[in-house]
Amino acid sequence: MLSTRLAASLTGRGIYYGWVVAAVTFLTMLVTAAAVGAPGVLIVPLEKEFGWQTAEISSALAIRLLLFGLMGPFAAAFMNRFGLRRVILVALSLIGGGMLASLAMTKVWQLILLWGVVVGFGTGLVALVLGATVATRWFTERRGLVIGLLTASSATGQLVFLPLMAQVTDHLGWRSALLLVCGLQAAAAIAVILFMRDRPSDLSLAPYGEGAVVPPPAKAASLWSLVLAPLEALREASRSSMFWVLFGTFFICGASTNGLIQTHFISLCGDYGLAAVSAAGVLAMMGAFDFVGTVGSGWLSDRYDNRWLLFWYYGLRGLSLLYLPFTDFSFYGLSLFAMFYGLDWIATVPPTVKLAAQHFGREKANLVFGWVFAGHQLGAATAAFGAGLSRTVLDSYLPAFFVAGALCLIAAALVLLPRNRAAQPVPAR
C-alpha cells in the first residue's frame, strides 16, 4: 500500500508517519467544518427564496447540531470497531449526499431531513471525537499540540470558508455554495483513501513518544456490544464529578460558539445593517485568531494545569460576548471582538480532552469525550433554536448573547471545583 511505503520512507528520514495521519485528519475536519458552518451564510437566502421564518430554519440547524454531538460517543465506538478510514468515508458520503439532495428542496421538512438528520449524522461521525481519537492513539508526547492543531482545523474551517461561501452565494446563489462544499468533501475522501491508517500498530509503529508497539484492543464481538460500549463508558464516567463538570462546561461552550455565533452572527449583523459578506469577513478574522489561540492552547495544555486554562478561556469568552452588543457593530468594535473572542473560540478543547484522558484512560478517553462533546452540541442546539426564537418573538438576538455571556462566567467558576490528578481510569463496579 502507498501508506506502508510512505511510512517506511519517512521513518528512514526520522519523520513519524503519525504526522501524515494528523495532516489527513486536519484536512477532513477542515472540510467537514465547512459543511457545519455553511448554513450560517444561507439563512437569509433561504428566507428570501422560500419565505421560511428564522425559527423554522433554526429548528433544522438545531437538529443538525444535536445529532452532531449525540453521534460523538457512538462515532468513537464505530472508530474502535470498524476503523478510522471506513467511518470517515461513510461520513463524507453522508455529508456530500445530503448537500447534493438539498439542491432540489422546496419544503421545510426536506430542509430538516437533509440538513438536520442526514448532514447531522454525517458530521457527527467526524466531529471533534475524530481529532481526539487520532491524538490519543498516535501521540503520547505532543498530544496536546496535536489536539490543538486538529481542533483549530475544525473551528477555523467553520469560519474561514464563510467569506468564500458568502461571495459565491451573492454572485452565483446558495446552490453553488453547496456544490463547493460537496467538492471539498470529495477531495478529503481521496486523501483518506490514500493515506489514512487506523492505528500505529498497523504500520508496526509505536505511538509517538513511546518505545513499544501498542497492540490494538479486542474488538466488540457483536453489534449489540458495540452499541453498549458508549453506554457502559457513560455509566462508569458518570460516577466522577469531573465528568459532570466537563459535560456542563462544554454545554456552555457549545451554546456560546456553534449554536450562537456560527449560526446567527451573520443574521445578527444584518439586523444592524452589515452586509453578509462583511459579517462573514469578521468570522474569518475570528478563524485566523482561533487558529493561533487553539494551537497555543494545545501547547499550554502540555505544560500547565488544564483547569486554570479553562477558567481563563471561559471567563474571557463570557466578557467578550457581553461586550458585543456595545460594539455598535462598527469596524473597530467588531474587530476588537473578533480578536478576543476568536482567540478563545474553541481553545477549550485541548484542556478538556487532556482532562478526559487523565481521568478516564487512553482507550476510554474518546468514548468519554464523545459524551462530553454531546453536551457541547446539546448546548449548541439549545442556543441555535433559542436565539432564532428570540429573533422571531422578540425581534432581537441580543437577549441570547447576554445569556450566553453570563453562562460562560458560570463555567469559569465550575471548572475549578474538582481536583486535578494524574491519569487513573475510573474502575468498573
GROMACS .gro file of C-alpha atoms in nm:
model
  429
    1MET     CA    1   0.000   0.000   0.000
    2LEU     CA    2   0.105   0.360  -0.060
    3SER     CA    3   0.079   0.442   0.310
    4THR     CA    4   0.307   0.149   0.403
    5ARG     CA    5   0.575   0.254   0.156
    6LEU     CA    6   0.545   0.617   0.263
    7ALA     CA    7   0.571   0.522   0.632
    8ALA     CA    8   0.890   0.324   0.564
    9SER     CA    9   1.038   0.612   0.368
   10LEU     CA   10   0.951   0.871   0.633
   11THR     CA   11   1.079   0.651   0.916
   12GLY     CA   12   1.412   0.623   0.735
   13ARG     CA   13   1.430   1.002   0.739
   14GLY     CA   14   1.336   1.026   1.104
   15ILE     CA   15   0.982   1.151   1.037
   16TYR     CA   16   0.693   0.988   1.223
   17TYR     CA   17   0.403   0.874   1.000
   18GLY     CA   18   0.155   0.990   1.262
   19TRP     CA   19   0.209   1.344   1.135
   20VAL     CA   20   0.073   1.233   0.795
   21VAL     CA   21  -0.232   1.084   0.967
   22ALA     CA   22  -0.273   1.410   1.160
   23ALA     CA   23  -0.249   1.609   0.835
   24VAL     CA   24  -0.520   1.399   0.667
   25THR     CA   25  -0.734   1.433   0.977
   26PHE     CA   26  -0.673   1.810   0.969
   27LEU     CA   27  -0.799   1.825   0.610
   28THR     CA   28  -1.102   1.607   0.686
   29MET     CA   29  -1.207   1.814   0.985
   30LEU     CA   30  -1.143   2.135   0.790
   31VAL     CA   31  -1.379   2.049   0.503
   32THR     CA   32  -1.635   1.891   0.734
   33ALA     CA   33  -1.635   2.213   0.932
   34ALA     CA   34  -1.716   2.399   0.610
   35ALA     CA   35  -2.034   2.189   0.586
   36VAL     CA   36  -2.115   2.263   0.951
   37GLY     CA   37  -2.068   2.637   0.905
   38ALA     CA   38  -2.234   2.675   0.564
   39PRO     CA   39  -2.594   2.717   0.692
   40GLY     CA   40  -2.492   3.033   0.879
   41VAL     CA   41  -2.447   3.203   0.541
   42LEU     CA   42  -2.764   3.056   0.392
   43ILE     CA   43  -3.031   3.154   0.647
   44VAL     CA   44  -3.116   3.485   0.477
   45PRO     CA   45  -3.114   3.347   0.118
   46LEU     CA   46  -3.348   3.066   0.224
   47GLU     CA   47  -3.580   3.315   0.394
   48LYS     CA   48  -3.592   3.524   0.077
   49GLU     CA   49  -3.644   3.236  -0.167
   50PHE     CA   50  -3.890   3.022   0.027
   51GLY     CA   51  -4.041   3.264   0.280
   52TRP     CA   52  -3.936   3.042   0.574
   53GLN     CA   53  -3.906   3.201   0.918
   54THR     CA   54  -3.579   3.213   1.111
   55ALA     CA   55  -3.725   2.985   1.379
   56GLU     CA   56  -3.816   2.723   1.115
   57ILE     CA   57  -3.469   2.722   0.962
   58SER     CA   58  -3.312   2.726   1.308
   59SER     CA   59  -3.506   2.412   1.403
   60ALA     CA   60  -3.328   2.219   1.124
   61LEU     CA   61  -2.993   2.361   1.229
   62ALA     CA   62  -3.063   2.272   1.593
   63ILE     CA   63  -3.135   1.910   1.496
   64ARG     CA   64  -2.811   1.901   1.297
   65LEU     CA   65  -2.610   2.037   1.588
   66LEU     CA   66  -2.778   1.797   1.831
   67LEU     CA   67  -2.705   1.491   1.614
   68PHE     CA   68  -2.355   1.629   1.553
   69GLY     CA   69  -2.298   1.589   1.925
   70LEU     CA   70  -2.507   1.284   2.013
   71MET     CA   71  -2.326   1.081   1.747
   72GLY     CA   72  -1.995   1.152   1.922
   73PRO     CA   73  -1.973   0.860   2.167
   74PHE     CA   74  -2.116   0.616   1.912
   75ALA     CA   75  -1.879   0.750   1.645
   76ALA     CA   76  -1.593   0.671   1.885
   77ALA     CA   77  -1.726   0.315   1.923
   78PHE     CA   78  -1.758   0.280   1.543
   79MET     CA   79  -1.398   0.401   1.502
   80ASN     CA   80  -1.283   0.147   1.759
   81ARG     CA   81  -1.471  -0.133   1.582
   82PHE     CA   82  -1.456  -0.052   1.209
   83GLY     CA   83  -1.150   0.174   1.188
   84LEU     CA   84  -1.098   0.541   1.118
   85ARG     CA   85  -1.087   0.520   0.738
   86ARG     CA   86  -1.420   0.341   0.693
   87VAL     CA   87  -1.604   0.569   0.935
   88ILE     CA   88  -1.460   0.884   0.775
   89LEU     CA   89  -1.558   0.773   0.423
   90VAL     CA   90  -1.914   0.694   0.533
   91ALA     CA   91  -1.935   1.035   0.699
   92LEU     CA   92  -1.810   1.224   0.394
   93SER     CA   93  -2.058   1.032   0.175
   94LEU     CA   94  -2.349   1.129   0.402
   95ILE     CA   95  -2.247   1.494   0.409
   96GLY     CA   96  -2.197   1.518   0.033
   97GLY     CA   97  -2.514   1.324  -0.042
   98GLY     CA   98  -2.726   1.533   0.193
   99MET     CA   99  -2.591   1.857   0.046
  100LEU     CA  100  -2.646   1.740  -0.313
  101ALA     CA  101  -3.002   1.629  -0.243
  102SER     CA  102  -3.083   1.963  -0.078
  103LEU     CA  103  -3.023   2.142  -0.409
  104ALA     CA  104  -3.377   2.036  -0.509
  105MET     CA  105  -3.556   2.101  -0.177
  106THR     CA  106  -3.866   2.323  -0.166
  107LYS     CA  107  -4.024   2.238   0.173
  108VAL     CA  108  -3.917   2.292   0.533
  109TRP     CA  109  -3.946   1.921   0.613
  110GLN     CA  110  -3.692   1.849   0.339
  111LEU     CA  111  -3.454   2.100   0.497
  112ILE     CA  112  -3.500   1.931   0.835
  113LEU     CA  113  -3.445   1.583   0.687
  114LEU     CA  114  -3.139   1.668   0.477
  115TRP     CA  115  -2.960   1.944   0.670
  116GLY     CA  116  -3.085   1.830   1.007
  117VAL     CA  117  -3.078   1.449   1.002
  118VAL     CA  118  -2.855   1.333   0.712
  119VAL     CA  119  -2.585   1.601   0.744
  120GLY     CA  120  -2.619   1.583   1.122
  121PHE     CA  121  -2.535   1.212   1.123
  122GLY     CA  122  -2.252   1.261   0.876
  123THR     CA  123  -2.082   1.548   1.056
  124GLY     CA  124  -2.135   1.373   1.389
  125LEU     CA  125  -1.923   1.080   1.273
  126VAL     CA  126  -1.622   1.308   1.218
  127ALA     CA  127  -1.674   1.566   1.489
  128LEU     CA  128  -1.406   1.662   1.742
  129VAL     CA  129  -1.410   1.300   1.859
  130LEU     CA  130  -1.211   1.215   1.544
  131GLY     CA  131  -0.933   1.453   1.643
  132ALA     CA  132  -0.933   1.323   2.000
  133THR     CA  133  -0.911   0.964   1.876
  134VAL     CA  134  -0.621   1.031   1.639
  135ALA     CA  135  -0.431   1.230   1.901
  136THR     CA  136  -0.470   0.972   2.178
  137ARG     CA  137  -0.390   0.673   1.954
  138TRP     CA  138  -0.093   0.810   1.764
  139PHE     CA  139   0.067   1.051   2.013
  140THR     CA  140   0.174   1.032   2.376
  141GLU     CA  141   0.421   1.318   2.358
  142ARG     CA  142   0.292   1.633   2.182
  143ARG     CA  143  -0.064   1.510   2.232
  144GLY     CA  144  -0.191   1.847   2.348
  145LEU     CA  145  -0.029   2.021   2.050
  146VAL     CA  146  -0.187   1.772   1.806
  147ILE     CA  147  -0.528   1.814   1.967
  148GLY     CA  148  -0.484   2.190   1.937
  149LEU     CA  149  -0.396   2.167   1.567
  150LEU     CA  150  -0.687   1.935   1.486
  151THR     CA  151  -0.933   2.135   1.690
  152ALA     CA  152  -0.815   2.452   1.518
  153SER     CA  153  -0.884   2.292   1.180
  154SER     CA  154  -1.243   2.223   1.281
  155ALA     CA  155  -1.318   2.565   1.422
  156THR     CA  156  -1.117   2.756   1.161
  157GLY     CA  157  -1.286   2.567   0.877
  158GLN     CA  158  -1.624   2.675   1.010
  159LEU     CA  159  -1.517   3.038   0.995
  160VAL     CA  160  -1.259   3.081   0.718
  161PHE     CA  161  -1.475   2.924   0.445
  162LEU     CA  162  -1.769   3.151   0.529
  163PRO     CA  163  -1.648   3.459   0.336
  164LEU     CA  164  -1.588   3.243   0.027
  165MET     CA  165  -1.933   3.086   0.057
  166ALA     CA  166  -2.089   3.429   0.114
  167GLN     CA  167  -1.923   3.558  -0.205
  168VAL     CA  168  -2.037   3.256  -0.403
  169THR     CA  169  -2.390   3.288  -0.264
  170ASP     CA  170  -2.407   3.658  -0.352
  171HIS     CA  171  -2.284   3.610  -0.710
  172LEU     CA  172  -2.399   3.259  -0.805
  173GLY     CA  173  -2.667   3.163  -0.550
  174TRP     CA  174  -2.678   2.938  -0.245
  175ARG     CA  175  -2.688   2.619  -0.453
  176SER     CA  176  -2.345   2.696  -0.598
  177ALA     CA  177  -2.211   2.741  -0.246
  178LEU     CA  178  -2.337   2.392  -0.158
  179LEU     CA  179  -2.168   2.246  -0.466
  180LEU     CA  180  -1.842   2.399  -0.343
  181VAL     CA  181  -1.887   2.219  -0.010
  182CYS     CA  182  -1.952   1.888  -0.191
  183GLY     CA  183  -1.632   1.929  -0.390
  184LEU     CA  184  -1.436   1.977  -0.069
  185GLN     CA  185  -1.579   1.653   0.073
  186ALA     CA  186  -1.469   1.462  -0.238
  187ALA     CA  187  -1.113   1.599  -0.213
  188ALA     CA  188  -1.089   1.492   0.150
  189ALA     CA  189  -1.220   1.143   0.068
  190ILE     CA  190  -0.938   1.090  -0.182
  191ALA     CA  191  -0.676   1.185   0.079
  192VAL     CA  192  -0.834   0.948   0.333
  193ILE     CA  193  -0.831   0.656   0.089
  194LEU     CA  194  -0.464   0.710   0.006
  195PHE     CA  195  -0.305   0.794   0.340
  196MET     CA  196  -0.525   0.724   0.645
  197ARG     CA  197  -0.438   0.432   0.873
  198ASP     CA  198  -0.626   0.334   1.188
  199ARG     CA  199  -0.350   0.275   1.445
  200PRO     CA  200   0.032   0.297   1.469
  201SER     CA  201   0.040  -0.082   1.509
  202ASP     CA  202  -0.099  -0.116   1.153
  203LEU     CA  203   0.244   0.002   1.038
  204SER     CA  204   0.438  -0.167   1.319
  205LEU     CA  205   0.496   0.172   1.482
  206ALA     CA  206   0.476   0.276   1.846
  207PRO     CA  207   0.276   0.583   1.949
  208TYR     CA  208   0.487   0.898   1.926
  209GLY     CA  209   0.688   0.927   2.246
  210GLU     CA  210   0.673   0.555   2.336
  211GLY     CA  211   0.923   0.281   2.262
  212ALA     CA  212   0.699  -0.024   2.214
  213VAL     CA  213   0.424  -0.104   1.965
  214VAL     CA  214   0.084  -0.100   2.137
  215PRO     CA  215  -0.137  -0.385   2.011
  216PRO     CA  216  -0.498  -0.290   1.936
  217PRO     CA  217  -0.755  -0.388   2.198
  218ALA     CA  218  -1.002  -0.667   2.129
  219LYS     CA  219  -1.290  -0.554   1.909
  220ALA     CA  220  -1.652  -0.580   2.013
  221ALA     CA  221  -1.777  -0.929   1.939
  222SER     CA  222  -2.124  -0.821   1.825
  223LEU     CA  223  -2.322  -0.519   1.712
  224TRP     CA  224  -2.503  -0.518   2.046
  225SER     CA  225  -2.178  -0.498   2.244
  226LEU     CA  226  -2.066  -0.221   2.008
  227VAL     CA  227  -2.377  -0.017   2.088
  228LEU     CA  228  -2.339  -0.088   2.459
  229ALA     CA  229  -1.973   0.027   2.473
  230PRO     CA  230  -2.056   0.402   2.479
  231LEU     CA  231  -2.335   0.344   2.731
  232GLU     CA  232  -2.101   0.146   2.957
  233ALA     CA  233  -1.841   0.423   2.928
  234LEU     CA  234  -2.110   0.675   3.028
  235ARG     CA  235  -2.216   0.462   3.325
  236GLU     CA  236  -1.861   0.446   3.455
  237ALA     CA  237  -1.773   0.807   3.381
  238SER     CA  238  -2.093   0.942   3.539
  239ARG     CA  239  -1.960   0.835   3.880
  240SER     CA  240  -1.692   1.102   3.853
  241SER     CA  241  -1.758   1.466   3.939
  242MET     CA  242  -1.501   1.562   3.674
  243PHE     CA  243  -1.724   1.413   3.404
  244TRP     CA  244  -2.020   1.629   3.504
  245VAL     CA  245  -1.806   1.941   3.527
  246LEU     CA  246  -1.665   1.875   3.179
  247PHE     CA  247  -2.013   1.793   3.044
  248GLY     CA  248  -2.172   2.105   3.194
  249THR     CA  249  -1.898   2.345   3.091
  250PHE     CA  250  -1.889   2.201   2.740
  251PHE     CA  251  -2.267   2.250   2.720
  252ILE     CA  252  -2.198   2.619   2.781
  253CYS     CA  253  -1.909   2.609   2.533
  254GLY     CA  254  -2.142   2.487   2.258
  255ALA     CA  255  -2.412   2.737   2.348
  256SER     CA  256  -2.165   3.023   2.318
  257THR     CA  257  -1.993   2.914   1.993
  258ASN     CA  258  -2.150   2.682   1.732
  259GLY     CA  259  -2.509   2.740   1.834
  260LEU     CA  260  -2.486   3.118   1.866
  261ILE     CA  261  -2.201   3.285   1.678
  262GLN     CA  262  -2.157   3.032   1.399
  263THR     CA  263  -2.530   3.002   1.332
  264HIS     CA  264  -2.664   3.353   1.392
  265PHE     CA  265  -2.379   3.606   1.380
  266ILE     CA  266  -2.428   3.693   1.012
  267SER     CA  267  -2.803   3.741   1.061
  268LEU     CA  268  -2.735   3.948   1.375
  269CYS     CA  269  -2.501   4.177   1.181
  270GLY     CA  270  -2.761   4.205   0.904
  271ASP     CA  271  -3.010   4.337   1.160
  272TYR     CA  272  -2.766   4.623   1.222
  273GLY     CA  273  -2.703   4.699   0.856
  274LEU     CA  274  -2.384   4.498   0.800
  275ALA     CA  275  -2.374   4.306   0.470
  276ALA     CA  276  -2.341   3.926   0.480
  277VAL     CA  277  -2.001   3.931   0.307
  278SER     CA  278  -1.865   4.183   0.559
  279ALA     CA  279  -2.004   3.983   0.853
  280ALA     CA  280  -1.850   3.667   0.711
  281GLY     CA  281  -1.521   3.857   0.692
  282VAL     CA  282  -1.545   3.922   1.066
  283LEU     CA  283  -1.597   3.549   1.118
  284ALA     CA  284  -1.292   3.479   0.904
  285MET     CA  285  -1.093   3.713   1.126
  286MET     CA  286  -1.214   3.512   1.425
  287GLY     CA  287  -1.098   3.198   1.245
  288ALA     CA  288  -0.748   3.337   1.200
  289PHE     CA  289  -0.721   3.430   1.566
  290ASP     CA  290  -0.880   3.099   1.662
  291PHE     CA  291  -0.608   2.905   1.484
  292VAL     CA  292  -0.344   3.085   1.689
  293GLY     CA  293  -0.543   3.056   2.011
  294THR     CA  294  -0.630   2.687   1.979
  295VAL     CA  295  -0.283   2.574   1.874
  296GLY     CA  296  -0.144   2.783   2.157
  297SER     CA  297  -0.395   2.624   2.392
  298GLY     CA  298  -0.270   2.279   2.291
  299TRP     CA  299   0.088   2.385   2.365
  300LEU     CA  300  -0.015   2.531   2.702
  301SER     CA  301  -0.219   2.221   2.794
  302ASP     CA  302   0.100   2.012   2.781
  303ARG     CA  303   0.262   2.242   3.038
  304TYR     CA  304   0.006   2.393   3.278
  305ASP     CA  305  -0.294   2.299   3.492
  306ASN     CA  306  -0.575   2.248   3.242
  307ARG     CA  307  -0.843   2.358   3.489
  308TRP     CA  308  -0.690   2.705   3.518
  309LEU     CA  309  -0.660   2.729   3.142
  310LEU     CA  310  -1.032   2.659   3.112
  311PHE     CA  311  -1.104   2.917   3.382
  312TRP     CA  312  -0.940   3.190   3.176
  313TYR     CA  313  -1.086   3.073   2.847
  314TYR     CA  314  -1.446   3.069   2.967
  315GLY     CA  315  -1.408   3.391   3.163
  316LEU     CA  316  -1.263   3.589   2.872
  317ARG     CA  317  -1.519   3.445   2.630
  318GLY     CA  318  -1.802   3.550   2.859
  319LEU     CA  319  -1.670   3.905   2.884
  320SER     CA  320  -1.631   3.929   2.504
  321LEU     CA  321  -1.991   3.815   2.447
  322LEU     CA  322  -2.121   4.068   2.697
  323TYR     CA  323  -1.918   4.333   2.515
  324LEU     CA  324  -2.052   4.251   2.165
  325PRO     CA  325  -2.383   4.443   2.188
  326PHE     CA  326  -2.186   4.755   2.284
  327THR     CA  327  -1.962   4.750   1.973
  328ASP     CA  328  -2.226   4.945   1.773
  329PHE     CA  329  -2.133   4.689   1.506
  330SER     CA  330  -1.865   4.926   1.379
  331PHE     CA  331  -1.548   4.808   1.207
  332TYR     CA  332  -1.326   4.879   1.505
  333GLY     CA  333  -1.570   4.742   1.762
  334LEU     CA  334  -1.625   4.416   1.574
  335SER     CA  335  -1.251   4.381   1.504
  336LEU     CA  336  -1.176   4.404   1.876
  337PHE     CA  337  -1.449   4.148   1.947
  338ALA     CA  338  -1.319   3.917   1.673
  339MET     CA  339  -0.968   3.925   1.819
  340PHE     CA  340  -1.059   3.842   2.180
  341TYR     CA  341  -1.344   3.605   2.101
  342GLY     CA  342  -1.152   3.438   1.817
  343LEU     CA  343  -0.852   3.356   2.036
  344ASP     CA  344  -1.093   3.170   2.261
  345TRP     CA  345  -1.338   3.028   2.001
  346ILE     CA  346  -1.260   2.666   2.072
  347ALA     CA  347  -0.939   2.682   2.275
  348THR     CA  348  -1.134   2.492   2.542
  349VAL     CA  349  -1.100   2.160   2.356
  350PRO     CA  350  -0.732   2.067   2.420
  351PRO     CA  351  -0.758   2.108   2.800
  352THR     CA  352  -1.091   1.925   2.803
  353VAL     CA  353  -0.954   1.628   2.606
  354LYS     CA  354  -0.643   1.621   2.825
  355LEU     CA  355  -0.854   1.613   3.142
  356ALA     CA  356  -1.067   1.332   2.996
  357ALA     CA  357  -0.754   1.129   2.915
  358GLN     CA  358  -0.604   1.195   3.261
  359HIS     CA  359  -0.915   1.086   3.446
  360PHE     CA  360  -1.051   0.803   3.228
  361GLY     CA  361  -0.750   0.648   3.047
  362ARG     CA  362  -0.635   0.633   2.683
  363GLU     CA  363  -0.872   0.368   2.546
  364LYS     CA  364  -1.185   0.517   2.702
  365ALA     CA  365  -1.086   0.881   2.652
  366ASN     CA  366  -1.254   0.908   2.311
  367LEU     CA  367  -1.576   0.746   2.437
  368VAL     CA  368  -1.592   0.972   2.742
  369PHE     CA  369  -1.503   1.279   2.538
  370GLY     CA  370  -1.777   1.175   2.296
  371TRP     CA  371  -2.032   1.214   2.575
  372VAL     CA  372  -1.876   1.542   2.686
  373PHE     CA  373  -1.897   1.661   2.325
  374ALA     CA  374  -2.263   1.553   2.320
  375GLY     CA  375  -2.311   1.806   2.598
  376HIS     CA  376  -2.136   2.064   2.380
  377GLN     CA  377  -2.374   2.007   2.092
  378LEU     CA  378  -2.678   1.991   2.319
  379GLY     CA  379  -2.583   2.341   2.428
  380ALA     CA  380  -2.525   2.441   2.064
  381ALA     CA  381  -2.867   2.310   1.960
  382THR     CA  382  -3.033   2.491   2.250
  383ALA     CA  383  -2.868   2.819   2.155
  384ALA     CA  384  -2.931   2.775   1.782
  385PHE     CA  385  -3.304   2.732   1.836
  386GLY     CA  386  -3.328   2.971   2.131
  387ALA     CA  387  -3.156   3.259   1.951
  388GLY     CA  388  -3.373   3.205   1.643
  389LEU     CA  389  -3.683   3.204   1.862
  390SER     CA  390  -3.564   3.521   2.035
  391ARG     CA  391  -3.533   3.697   1.699
  392THR     CA  392  -3.874   3.574   1.585
  393VAL     CA  393  -4.063   3.654   1.907
  394LEU     CA  394  -3.867   3.949   2.050
  395ASP     CA  395  -3.734   4.081   1.717
  396SER     CA  396  -3.382   4.079   1.866
  397TYR     CA  397  -3.089   3.842   1.909
  398LEU     CA  398  -2.939   4.038   2.197
  399PRO     CA  399  -3.104   3.852   2.490
  400ALA     CA  400  -2.943   3.529   2.367
  401PHE     CA  401  -2.598   3.691   2.363
  402PHE     CA  402  -2.634   3.829   2.716
  403VAL     CA  403  -2.743   3.487   2.845
  404ALA     CA  404  -2.450   3.314   2.673
  405GLY     CA  405  -2.202   3.560   2.821
  406ALA     CA  406  -2.336   3.505   3.173
  407LEU     CA  407  -2.323   3.127   3.131
  408CYS     CA  408  -1.955   3.145   3.031
  409LEU     CA  409  -1.874   3.324   3.356
  410ILE     CA  410  -2.053   3.045   3.545
  411ALA     CA  411  -1.849   2.783   3.353
  412ALA     CA  412  -1.526   2.961   3.455
  413ALA     CA  413  -1.617   2.907   3.819
  414LEU     CA  414  -1.742   2.548   3.776
  415VAL     CA  415  -1.426   2.416   3.615
  416LEU     CA  416  -1.218   2.482   3.928
  417LEU     CA  417  -1.440   2.267   4.152
  418PRO     CA  418  -1.285   1.918   4.102
  419ARG     CA  419  -0.923   1.849   4.191
  420ASN     CA  420  -0.671   1.771   3.920
  421ARG     CA  421  -0.497   1.434   3.922
  422ALA     CA  422  -0.279   1.201   3.718
  423ALA     CA  423  -0.421   0.953   3.472
  424GLN     CA  424  -0.637   0.699   3.655
  425PRO     CA  425  -0.915   0.526   3.467
  426VAL     CA  426  -1.240   0.507   3.661
  427PRO     CA  427  -1.276   0.146   3.778
  428ALA     CA  428  -1.585  -0.051   3.688
  429ARG     CA  429  -1.806  -0.179   3.965
   0.00000   0.00000   0.00000
